[in-house]
Structures are given as C-alpha cells and as structure tokens.
XYZ file of C-alpha atoms in Angstrom:
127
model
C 175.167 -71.231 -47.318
C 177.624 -71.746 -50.044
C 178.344 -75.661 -48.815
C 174.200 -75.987 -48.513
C 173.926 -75.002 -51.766
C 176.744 -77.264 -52.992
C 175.370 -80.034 -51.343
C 171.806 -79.513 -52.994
C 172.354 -78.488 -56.467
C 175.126 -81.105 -57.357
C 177.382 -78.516 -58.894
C 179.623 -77.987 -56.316
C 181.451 -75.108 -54.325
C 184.136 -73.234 -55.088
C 185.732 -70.505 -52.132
C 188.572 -68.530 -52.928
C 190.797 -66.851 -50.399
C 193.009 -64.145 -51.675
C 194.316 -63.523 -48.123
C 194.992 -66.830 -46.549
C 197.612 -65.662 -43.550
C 197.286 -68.207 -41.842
C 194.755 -70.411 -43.078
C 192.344 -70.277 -40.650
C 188.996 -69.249 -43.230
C 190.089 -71.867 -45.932
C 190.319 -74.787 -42.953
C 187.055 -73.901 -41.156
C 185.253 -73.947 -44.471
C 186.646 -77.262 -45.328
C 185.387 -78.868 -42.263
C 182.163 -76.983 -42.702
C 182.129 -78.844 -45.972
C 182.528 -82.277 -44.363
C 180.008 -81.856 -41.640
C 183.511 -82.429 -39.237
C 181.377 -81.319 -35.951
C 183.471 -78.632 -33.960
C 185.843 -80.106 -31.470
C 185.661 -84.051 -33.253
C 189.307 -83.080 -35.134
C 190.559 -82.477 -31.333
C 189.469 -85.589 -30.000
C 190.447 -87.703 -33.068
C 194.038 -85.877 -33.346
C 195.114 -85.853 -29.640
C 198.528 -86.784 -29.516
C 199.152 -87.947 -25.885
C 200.921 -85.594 -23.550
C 199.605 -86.509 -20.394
C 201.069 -88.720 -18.213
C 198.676 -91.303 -17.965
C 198.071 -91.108 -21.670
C 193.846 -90.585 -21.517
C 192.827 -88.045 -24.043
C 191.346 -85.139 -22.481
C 189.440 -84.366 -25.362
C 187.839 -87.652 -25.322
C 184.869 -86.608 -22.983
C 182.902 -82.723 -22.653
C 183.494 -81.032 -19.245
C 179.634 -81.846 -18.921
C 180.440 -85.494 -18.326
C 182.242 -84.292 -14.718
C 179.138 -82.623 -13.316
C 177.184 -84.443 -10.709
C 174.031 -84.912 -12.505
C 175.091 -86.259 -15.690
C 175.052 -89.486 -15.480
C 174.465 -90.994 -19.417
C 178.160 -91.167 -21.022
C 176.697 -93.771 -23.122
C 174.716 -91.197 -24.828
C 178.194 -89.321 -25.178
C 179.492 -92.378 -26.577
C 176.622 -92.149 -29.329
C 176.732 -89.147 -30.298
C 180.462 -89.395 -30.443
C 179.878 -92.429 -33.087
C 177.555 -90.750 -34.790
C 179.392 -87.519 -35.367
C 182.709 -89.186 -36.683
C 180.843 -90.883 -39.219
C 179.099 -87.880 -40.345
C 182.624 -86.345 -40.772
C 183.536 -89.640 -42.652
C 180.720 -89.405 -44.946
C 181.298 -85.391 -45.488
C 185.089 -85.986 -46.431
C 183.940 -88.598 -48.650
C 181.495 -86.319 -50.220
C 183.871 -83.438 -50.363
C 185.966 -85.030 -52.102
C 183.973 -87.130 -54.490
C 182.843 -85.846 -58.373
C 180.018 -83.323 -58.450
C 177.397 -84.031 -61.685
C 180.204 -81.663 -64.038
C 182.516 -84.503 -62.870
C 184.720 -81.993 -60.632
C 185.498 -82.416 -56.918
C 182.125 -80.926 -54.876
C 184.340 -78.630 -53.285
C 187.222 -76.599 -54.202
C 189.207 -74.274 -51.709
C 192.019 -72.477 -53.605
C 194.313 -70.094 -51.374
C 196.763 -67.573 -51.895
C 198.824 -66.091 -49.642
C 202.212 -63.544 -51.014
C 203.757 -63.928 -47.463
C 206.198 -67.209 -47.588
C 205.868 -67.051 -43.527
C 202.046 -67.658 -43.750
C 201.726 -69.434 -46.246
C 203.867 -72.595 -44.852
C 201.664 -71.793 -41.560
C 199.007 -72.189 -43.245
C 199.882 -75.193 -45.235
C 200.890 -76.831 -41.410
C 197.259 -76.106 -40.465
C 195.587 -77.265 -43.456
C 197.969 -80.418 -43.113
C 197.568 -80.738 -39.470
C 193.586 -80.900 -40.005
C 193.621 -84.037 -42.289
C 191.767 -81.847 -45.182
C-alpha cells in the first residue's frame, strides 16, 4: 500500500528497517517499488552454469507441458514485464514533486555479519 500510495500522491515513500539481517524486507520492497515482476531478476541475472549455457530461468515449467503450445505469448509477456521493471526503476529513482527520490529504503542492521549480507543482496539485485 505504501508504494500505491507513493505512486499516486507524488510525495513519495519512505520504509525504514531497523532490523535488516539480511536484507531480505528492504530488497522485496524495492522491487515492489519498481513493478520488477517476481522471478524477472532470475531470468535477467542468470549467470550460466549449465553446460550447454541455456538459461533455465528463461522459460516457466508451464512451457514443457503438452498442451501449451503459445511460447510466443511467453515471449510477450516476458517483453512486457522487463519494461515495466525498466519504467519502475526509472520511477523509483526519479524526483518526487518535493524534489526527493520517490522512494527511500534506509536500513540498519548492528550485526557487521548481516549487514555485508545484506549489502551482497541488495547489490546482487541491481537496486
């Protein structure tokens, strides 16, 4: 509700997370922010580790049952979704009306452990 709101009253959003361990609320709410659709970071960040170098992410299990027969559609969607995360970052990170970014995600975490962790995860999910 808070990035709704953000998105409709021009102010902006602020969350605050006095407990970050290990980043994992901070992260989700940032993609939230930017409309990333759940699973698109996998797809977009696979590395390669198989051994004939396809991404596995690349299509849904759903595209490997019998009936389905439109991966076009997949295709689409897939399109469509990435650039609804590119808008959504842009937005994110654009001025609101004050002039300030629209969102704001500050963190704090007193464990040094957890808080590199969850500066690798934050890092790791290109937000």
């Amino acid at each position: 509700k808070l990035i709704l709101a953000a998105r409709g009253d021009g102010k902006g959003a602020v969350l605050v997370d006095p407990m970050t361990g290990s980043g994992t609320l901070p992260t989700e709410a940032a993609l939230i922010a930017c409309d990333m659709a759940p699973g698109l970071l996998r797809i977009a960040t696979w590395r390669g580790n198989e051994r004939n170098g396809n991404n596995p992410h690349r299509y849904p299990p759903c595209i490997r049952w019998k009936d389905f027969s439109n991966v076009s559609l997949w295709g689409e969607l897939l399109a469509k979704a990435t650039h609804r995360a590119k808008s959504g970052m842009n937005w994110a990170r654009s001025p609101s009306d004050s002039g300030k970014s629209n969102v704001k995600i500050l963190c704090n975490e007193m464990n040094p452990r957890a808080a590199s962790l969850a500066r690798t995860s934050i890092r790791n999910a290109g937000i």
